[in-house]
XYZ file of C-alpha atoms in Angstrom:
456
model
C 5.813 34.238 14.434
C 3.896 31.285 12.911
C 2.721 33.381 10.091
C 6.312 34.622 9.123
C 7.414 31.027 9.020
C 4.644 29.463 7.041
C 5.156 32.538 4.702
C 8.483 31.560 4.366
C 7.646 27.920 3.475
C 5.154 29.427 1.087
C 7.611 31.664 -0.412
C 10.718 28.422 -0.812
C 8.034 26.576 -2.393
C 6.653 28.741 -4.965
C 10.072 29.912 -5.667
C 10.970 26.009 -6.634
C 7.851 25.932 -8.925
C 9.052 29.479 -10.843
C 12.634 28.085 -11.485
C 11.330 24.614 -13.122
C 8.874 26.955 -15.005
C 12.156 28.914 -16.027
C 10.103 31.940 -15.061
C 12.550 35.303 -14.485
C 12.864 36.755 -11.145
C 10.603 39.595 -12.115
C 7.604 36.756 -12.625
C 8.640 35.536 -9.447
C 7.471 38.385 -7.553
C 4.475 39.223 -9.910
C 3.223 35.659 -8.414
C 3.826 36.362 -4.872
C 1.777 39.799 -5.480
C -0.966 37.828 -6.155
C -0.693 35.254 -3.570
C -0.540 38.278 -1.409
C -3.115 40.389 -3.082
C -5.527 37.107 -2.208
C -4.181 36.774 0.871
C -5.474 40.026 2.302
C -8.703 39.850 0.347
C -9.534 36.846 2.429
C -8.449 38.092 5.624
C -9.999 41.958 4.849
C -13.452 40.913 3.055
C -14.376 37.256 4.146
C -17.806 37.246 6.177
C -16.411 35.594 8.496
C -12.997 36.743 10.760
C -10.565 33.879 9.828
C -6.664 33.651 11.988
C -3.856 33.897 9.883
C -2.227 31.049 10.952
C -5.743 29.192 9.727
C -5.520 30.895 5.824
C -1.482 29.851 5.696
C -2.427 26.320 6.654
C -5.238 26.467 3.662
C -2.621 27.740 1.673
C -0.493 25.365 2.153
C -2.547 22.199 2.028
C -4.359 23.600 -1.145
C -0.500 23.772 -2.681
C 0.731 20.260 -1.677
C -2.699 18.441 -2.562
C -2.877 19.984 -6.586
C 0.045 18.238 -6.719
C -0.744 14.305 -6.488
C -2.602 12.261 -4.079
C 0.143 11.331 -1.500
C 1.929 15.275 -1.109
C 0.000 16.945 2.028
C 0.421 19.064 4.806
C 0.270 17.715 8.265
C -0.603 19.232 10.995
C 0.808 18.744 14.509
C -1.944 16.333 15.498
C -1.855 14.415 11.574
C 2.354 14.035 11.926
C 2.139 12.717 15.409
C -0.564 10.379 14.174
C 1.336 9.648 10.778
C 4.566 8.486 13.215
C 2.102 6.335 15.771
C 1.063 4.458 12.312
C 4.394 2.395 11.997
C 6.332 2.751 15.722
C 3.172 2.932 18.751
C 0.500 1.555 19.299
C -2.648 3.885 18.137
C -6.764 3.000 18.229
C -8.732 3.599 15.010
C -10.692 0.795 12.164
C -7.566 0.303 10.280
C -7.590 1.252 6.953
C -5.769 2.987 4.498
C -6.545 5.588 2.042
C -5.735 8.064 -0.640
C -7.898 10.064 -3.011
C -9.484 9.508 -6.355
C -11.622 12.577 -7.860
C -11.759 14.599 -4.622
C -12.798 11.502 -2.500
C -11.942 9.273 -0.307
C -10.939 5.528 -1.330
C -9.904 2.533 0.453
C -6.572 1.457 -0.727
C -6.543 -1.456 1.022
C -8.272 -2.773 4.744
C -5.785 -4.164 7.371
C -5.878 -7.619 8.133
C -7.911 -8.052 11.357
C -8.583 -4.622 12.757
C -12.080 -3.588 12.813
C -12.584 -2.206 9.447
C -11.022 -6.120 8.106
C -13.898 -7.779 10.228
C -16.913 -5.033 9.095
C -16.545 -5.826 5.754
C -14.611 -2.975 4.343
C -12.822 -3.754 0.831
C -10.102 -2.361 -0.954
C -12.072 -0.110 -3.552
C -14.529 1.475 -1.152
C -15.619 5.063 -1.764
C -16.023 6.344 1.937
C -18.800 9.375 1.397
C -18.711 10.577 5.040
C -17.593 10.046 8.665
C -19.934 10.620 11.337
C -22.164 12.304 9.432
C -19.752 14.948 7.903
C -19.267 14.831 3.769
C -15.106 13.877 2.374
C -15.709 15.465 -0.445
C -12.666 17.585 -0.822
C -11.482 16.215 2.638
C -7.771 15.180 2.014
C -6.883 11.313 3.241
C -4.629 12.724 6.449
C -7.907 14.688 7.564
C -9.630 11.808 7.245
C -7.633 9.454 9.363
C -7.622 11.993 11.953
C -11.210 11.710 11.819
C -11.701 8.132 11.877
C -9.287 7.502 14.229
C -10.729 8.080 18.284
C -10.518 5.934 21.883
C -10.896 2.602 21.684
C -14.037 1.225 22.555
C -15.838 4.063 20.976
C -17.632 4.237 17.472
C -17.364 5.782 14.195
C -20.383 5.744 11.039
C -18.795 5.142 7.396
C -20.854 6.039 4.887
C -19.498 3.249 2.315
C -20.108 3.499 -1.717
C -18.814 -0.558 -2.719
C -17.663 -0.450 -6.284
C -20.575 -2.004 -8.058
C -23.441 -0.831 -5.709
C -25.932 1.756 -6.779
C -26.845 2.978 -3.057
C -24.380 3.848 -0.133
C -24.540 1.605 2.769
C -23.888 3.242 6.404
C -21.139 0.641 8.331
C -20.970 1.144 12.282
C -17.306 0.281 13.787
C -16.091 0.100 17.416
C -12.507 1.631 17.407
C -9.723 -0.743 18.749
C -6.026 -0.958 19.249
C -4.725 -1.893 15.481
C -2.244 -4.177 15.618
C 1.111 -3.825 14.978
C 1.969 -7.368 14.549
C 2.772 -7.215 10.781
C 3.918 -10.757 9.976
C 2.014 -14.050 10.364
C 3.614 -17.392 9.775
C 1.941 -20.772 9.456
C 2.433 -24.320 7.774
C 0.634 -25.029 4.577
C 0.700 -28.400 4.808
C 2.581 -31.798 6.675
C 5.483 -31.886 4.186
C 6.547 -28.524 5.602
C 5.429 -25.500 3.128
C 4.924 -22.515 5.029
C 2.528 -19.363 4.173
C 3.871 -16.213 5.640
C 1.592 -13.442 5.317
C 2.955 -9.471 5.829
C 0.034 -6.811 6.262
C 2.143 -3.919 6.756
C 5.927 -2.918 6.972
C 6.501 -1.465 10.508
C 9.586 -0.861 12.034
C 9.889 -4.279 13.502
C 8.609 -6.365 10.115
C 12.202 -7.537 9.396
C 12.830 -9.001 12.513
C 9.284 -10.348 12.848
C 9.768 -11.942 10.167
C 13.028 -13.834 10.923
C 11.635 -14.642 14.394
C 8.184 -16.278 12.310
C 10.786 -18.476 9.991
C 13.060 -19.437 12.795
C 10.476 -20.581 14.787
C 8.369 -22.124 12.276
C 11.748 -24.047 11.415
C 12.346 -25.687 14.542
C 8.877 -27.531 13.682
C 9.471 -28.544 10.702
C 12.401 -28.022 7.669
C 10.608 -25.553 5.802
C 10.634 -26.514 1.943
C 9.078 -23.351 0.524
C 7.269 -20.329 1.456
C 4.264 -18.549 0.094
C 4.826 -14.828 0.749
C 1.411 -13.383 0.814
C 1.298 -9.633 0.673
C -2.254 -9.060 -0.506
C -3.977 -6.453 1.048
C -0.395 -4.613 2.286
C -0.696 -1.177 1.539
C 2.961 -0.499 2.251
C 4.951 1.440 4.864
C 8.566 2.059 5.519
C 10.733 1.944 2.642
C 14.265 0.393 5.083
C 11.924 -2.357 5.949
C 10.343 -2.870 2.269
C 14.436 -3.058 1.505
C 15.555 -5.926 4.437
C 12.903 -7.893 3.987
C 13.406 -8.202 0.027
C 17.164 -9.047 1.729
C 16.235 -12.018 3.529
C 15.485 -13.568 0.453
C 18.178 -12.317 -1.730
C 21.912 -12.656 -1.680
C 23.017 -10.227 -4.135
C 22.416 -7.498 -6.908
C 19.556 -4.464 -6.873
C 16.596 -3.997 -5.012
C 15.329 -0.598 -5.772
C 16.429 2.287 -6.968
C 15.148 5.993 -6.335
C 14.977 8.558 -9.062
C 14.271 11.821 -8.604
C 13.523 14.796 -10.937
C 15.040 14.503 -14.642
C 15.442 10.545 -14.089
C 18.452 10.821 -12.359
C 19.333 7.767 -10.373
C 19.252 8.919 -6.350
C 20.005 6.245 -4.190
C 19.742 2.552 -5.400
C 19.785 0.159 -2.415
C 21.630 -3.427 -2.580
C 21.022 -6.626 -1.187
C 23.702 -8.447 0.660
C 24.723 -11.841 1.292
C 23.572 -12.639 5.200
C 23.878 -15.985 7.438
C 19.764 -15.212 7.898
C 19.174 -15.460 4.119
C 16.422 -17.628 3.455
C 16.944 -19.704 -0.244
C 14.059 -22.361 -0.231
C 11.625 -22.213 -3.274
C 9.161 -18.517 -3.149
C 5.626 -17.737 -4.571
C 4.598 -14.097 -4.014
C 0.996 -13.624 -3.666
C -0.235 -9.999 -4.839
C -3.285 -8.182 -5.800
C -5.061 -4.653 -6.535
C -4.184 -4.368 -2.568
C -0.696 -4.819 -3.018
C 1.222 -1.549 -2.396
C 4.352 0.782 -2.414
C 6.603 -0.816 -0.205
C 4.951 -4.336 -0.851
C 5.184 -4.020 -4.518
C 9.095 -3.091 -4.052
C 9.437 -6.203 -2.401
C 7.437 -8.050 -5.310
C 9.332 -6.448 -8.037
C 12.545 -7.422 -6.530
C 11.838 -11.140 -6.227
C 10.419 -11.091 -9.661
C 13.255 -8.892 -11.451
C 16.034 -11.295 -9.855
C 14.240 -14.117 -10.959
C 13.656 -15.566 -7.004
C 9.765 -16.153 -6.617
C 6.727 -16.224 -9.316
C 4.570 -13.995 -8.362
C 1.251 -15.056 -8.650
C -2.300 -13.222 -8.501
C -3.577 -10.057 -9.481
C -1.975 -6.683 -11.201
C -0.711 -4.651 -7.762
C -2.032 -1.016 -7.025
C 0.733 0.723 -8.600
C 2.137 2.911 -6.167
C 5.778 3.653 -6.515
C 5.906 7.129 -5.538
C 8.418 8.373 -2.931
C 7.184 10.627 0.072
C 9.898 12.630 2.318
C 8.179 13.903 5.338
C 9.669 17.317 6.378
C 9.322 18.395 9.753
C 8.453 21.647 10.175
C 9.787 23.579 13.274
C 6.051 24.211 15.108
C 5.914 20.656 14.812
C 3.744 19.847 11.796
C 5.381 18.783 8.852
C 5.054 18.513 4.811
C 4.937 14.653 2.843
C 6.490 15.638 -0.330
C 6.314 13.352 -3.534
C 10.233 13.666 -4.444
C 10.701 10.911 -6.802
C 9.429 7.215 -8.521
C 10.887 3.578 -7.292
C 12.334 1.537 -9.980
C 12.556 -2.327 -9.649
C 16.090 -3.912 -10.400
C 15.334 -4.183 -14.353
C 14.654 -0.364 -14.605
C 10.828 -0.770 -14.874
C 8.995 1.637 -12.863
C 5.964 0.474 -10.377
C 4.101 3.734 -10.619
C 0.669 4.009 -12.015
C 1.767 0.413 -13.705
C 1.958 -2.059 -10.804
C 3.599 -5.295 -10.899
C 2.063 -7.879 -13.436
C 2.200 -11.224 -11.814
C 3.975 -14.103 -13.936
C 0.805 -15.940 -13.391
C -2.800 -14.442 -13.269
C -4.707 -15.678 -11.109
C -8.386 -13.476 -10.401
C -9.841 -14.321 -7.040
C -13.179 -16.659 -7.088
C -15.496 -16.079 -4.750
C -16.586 -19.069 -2.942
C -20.138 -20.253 -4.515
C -21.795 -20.098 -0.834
C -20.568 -16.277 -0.133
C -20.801 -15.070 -3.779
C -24.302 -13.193 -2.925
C -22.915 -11.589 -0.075
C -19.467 -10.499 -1.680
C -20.081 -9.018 -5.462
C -16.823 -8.969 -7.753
C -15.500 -5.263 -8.980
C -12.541 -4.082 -10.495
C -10.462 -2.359 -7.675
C -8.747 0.939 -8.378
C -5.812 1.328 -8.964
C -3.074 4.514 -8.638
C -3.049 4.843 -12.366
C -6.966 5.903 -11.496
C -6.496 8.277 -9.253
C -7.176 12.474 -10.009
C -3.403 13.836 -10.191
C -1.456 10.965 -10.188
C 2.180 11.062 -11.504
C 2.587 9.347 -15.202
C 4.742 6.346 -15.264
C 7.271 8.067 -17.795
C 7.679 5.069 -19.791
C 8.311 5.971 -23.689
C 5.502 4.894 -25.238
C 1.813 2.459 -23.997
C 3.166 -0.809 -23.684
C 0.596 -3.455 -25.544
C -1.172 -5.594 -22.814
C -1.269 -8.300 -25.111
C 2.325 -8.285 -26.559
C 3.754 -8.104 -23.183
C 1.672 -10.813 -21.630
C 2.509 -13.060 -24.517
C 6.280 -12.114 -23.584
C 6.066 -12.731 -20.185
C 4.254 -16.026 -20.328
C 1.340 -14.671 -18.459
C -1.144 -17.894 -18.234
C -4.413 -17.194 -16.708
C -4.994 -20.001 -14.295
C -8.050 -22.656 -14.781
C -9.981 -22.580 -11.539
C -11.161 -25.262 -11.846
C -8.141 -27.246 -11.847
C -6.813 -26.151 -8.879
C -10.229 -26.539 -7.136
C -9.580 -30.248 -7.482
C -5.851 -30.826 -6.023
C -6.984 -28.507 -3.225
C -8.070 -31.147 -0.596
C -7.947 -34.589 -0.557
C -10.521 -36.303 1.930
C -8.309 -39.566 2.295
C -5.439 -38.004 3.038
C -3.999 -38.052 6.822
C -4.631 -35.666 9.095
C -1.642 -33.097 9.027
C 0.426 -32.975 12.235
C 2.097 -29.381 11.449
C -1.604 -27.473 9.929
C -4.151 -26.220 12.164
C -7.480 -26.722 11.598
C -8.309 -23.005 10.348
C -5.433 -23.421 7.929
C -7.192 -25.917 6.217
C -10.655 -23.753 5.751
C -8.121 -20.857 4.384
C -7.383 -22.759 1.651
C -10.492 -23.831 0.620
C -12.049 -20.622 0.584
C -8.766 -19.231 -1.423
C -8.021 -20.257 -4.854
C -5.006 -17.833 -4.639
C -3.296 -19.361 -2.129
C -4.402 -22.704 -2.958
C -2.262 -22.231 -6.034
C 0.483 -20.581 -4.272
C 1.019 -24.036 -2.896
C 0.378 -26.021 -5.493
C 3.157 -23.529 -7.553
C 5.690 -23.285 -4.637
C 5.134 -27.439 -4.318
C 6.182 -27.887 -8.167
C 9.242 -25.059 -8.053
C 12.148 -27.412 -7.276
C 11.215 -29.511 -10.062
C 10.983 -26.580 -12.754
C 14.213 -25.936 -11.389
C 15.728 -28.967 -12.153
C 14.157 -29.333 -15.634
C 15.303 -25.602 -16.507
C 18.834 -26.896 -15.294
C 19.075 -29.582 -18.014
């Protein structure tokens, strides 16, 4: 019975790949003949005696992963883990990944799971688990892999980006959070930094609860929105949390095949609307859902966003259940940010670049590298965009300015000034380690002002 089904899928699948060929129905079935004649060639001649059910699932995953990075098959095990991700708790290292050139990469580490505190970094090449080679292994295999009771332990084999020999990382599995919003005061006058590592069900309303509470300490005067290191999530979430901040106009919009316009999602005036001054922190970790948000607040002109160029993710996945209870994560169309420009393979360009320094005392132990990006991965999807836009001649458009470290470095703390009453203590070593954020401030400090002089 599972064979006849999975043929089935096979069969719906193909057939949609023959029609956009514009292939005749005669071509059709000459395809299918070979598909078949392979099919029993396998399952007649291999040396070893392989279930049929085991050569459709090949099938099938070797189908969905020519296609681009993020299309798989999921088996019963990789959906229910896939749904854990963003509504249960589940134990693993907590990372994310995709592919690049048939191997494993680290899109981006979540903030303070096991893999955060071991030292992995968006960029890594991960060259085994436990022993066993990801070459060829597809990302979904390889969470199911790295993922085991908590309390136990799992061996990456790590490539960094500019090292010459793999290192081998030991991790103890634990519960990874599914806290996804963190909220603290920048400084006394009332500047808060609100950082988002993932977009769970619950990050909307985790996030109004973290301003609402943080307000009742203090009138908040601005927020630094850091989503650095957020590899995404849901896309409803990614939409009402780009809502809290806006009152009106477009979002995002879905396009599918052909560039026709699918869904486009609005924002909508709300009592919870937050409208105090915004800097968006992003960088090469920044992605999907967290680069919709980012786009939004930069096309509708309600935060700078300040760092480095995002990921450039904006691909969108529907995950089909399947009836035996596995399903298939298709790649059905590209986001678009309100102004029409399209996140994927591209990223968002911050309005101000700012590269991440390495403090002086940890710059042995943590060597800069360019991280990859989606527009570097084997089989992404193009952009679409008409034409290479010139780095240059944009940037010049934009007003990109590449911020002076050093500059910054000396605002950042003030050894006279009083103690603050509303920042703790570990606040205050953040921001000396973190030129990024130590700008955020100093930007998100200096907004109402702009304002005003923009308004004369």
């Amino acid at each position: 019975m599972h064979l006849i089904k999975r043929t089935a899928l096979v069969c719906v699948l193909l057939g949609l790949g023959f029609l956009a060929l514009g292939n005749t129905s005669a071509g059709k079935y000459d395809y299918m003949k070979r598909f078949t004649k392979v099919f029993d060639l396998v399952r007649d001649e291999y040396v070893r005696d392989i279930p049929n059910e085991d050569l459709m699932d090949g099938a099938v995953k070797g189908m969905l992963q020519s296609l681009d990075p993020h299309s798989a098959f999921l088996s019963k095990n990789e959906f229910k883990e896939m749904r854990e991700t963003t509504t249960g708790e589940f134990f693993g290292v907590g990372i994310e990944l995709s592919t690049e050139n048939n191997q494993l990469i680290v899109v981006s580490p979540i903030e303070d799971t096991p893999a955060f505190k071991a030292g992995v970094k968006s960029g890594d090449l991960i060259l085994a688990v436990d022993g066993q080679p990801t070459q060829d292994m597809s990302s979904q295999e390889a969470v199911s892999k790295i993922r085991g009771p908590k309390g136990s332990e799992v061996e990456l084999l790590i490539l960094h980006k500019d090292s010459k020999k793999p290192q081998e990382i030991k991790i103890i599995r634990d519960a990874i959070p599914l806290i996804s919003v963190k909220s603290r005061f920048l400084d006394e006058d009332g500047f808060l930094w609100v950082r988002l590592t993932r977009f769970s069900e619950r990050t909307t309303e985790e996030l109004l609860e973290g301003i609402k509470n943080m307000s009742k300490k203090a009138p908040i005067k601005g927020i630094v929105l850091d989503l650095r290191n957020n590899p995404g999530g849901l896309l409803n979430q990614a939409v009402s949390v780009s809502d809290v901040f806006l009152k009106r106009d477009s979002i995002v919009s879905i396009r599918g095949r052909g560039g026709k316009v699918a869904q486009n999602f609005e924002a909508k005036a709300n009592a919870t609307d937050v409208v105090c001054p915004m800097v968006v922190l992003i960088n090469s970790g920044t992605a999907s859902a967290s680069e919709i948000v980012a786009g939004a607040l930069q096309d509708q002109s309600r935060a700078v966003v300040l760092g480095e160029r995002s990921f450039g993710k904006g691909s969108v996945q529907n995950v089909i259940p399947l009836e035996d209870g596995s399903a298939v994560k298709l790649t059905i169309a590209l986001y678009y940010t309100p102004k029409g420009r399209s996140i994927q393979a591209e990223g968002i360009e911050p309005d101000i670049v700012v590269p991440f320094e390495v403090p002086s005392e940890d710059a042995a132990k943590l060597p800069r590298f360019n991280s990859p990006r989606e527009k570097d991965l084997s089989r992404h999807i193009e952009n679409g965009s008409k034409g290479k836009i010139d780095k240059d001649k944009a940037d010049s458009e934009k007003g990109t300015v590449v911020a002076n470290k050093n500059a910054t470095d000396k605002n950042a703390t003030d050894k006279n000034a009083p103690e603050p009453k509303l920042v703790e203590e570990e606040t205050q070593t953040y921001l000396t380690k973190d030129n990024q954020l130590r700008m955020g401030l100093q930007m998100v400090r200096g907004l109402p002002k702009i304002t005003e002089i923009r308004a004369k």
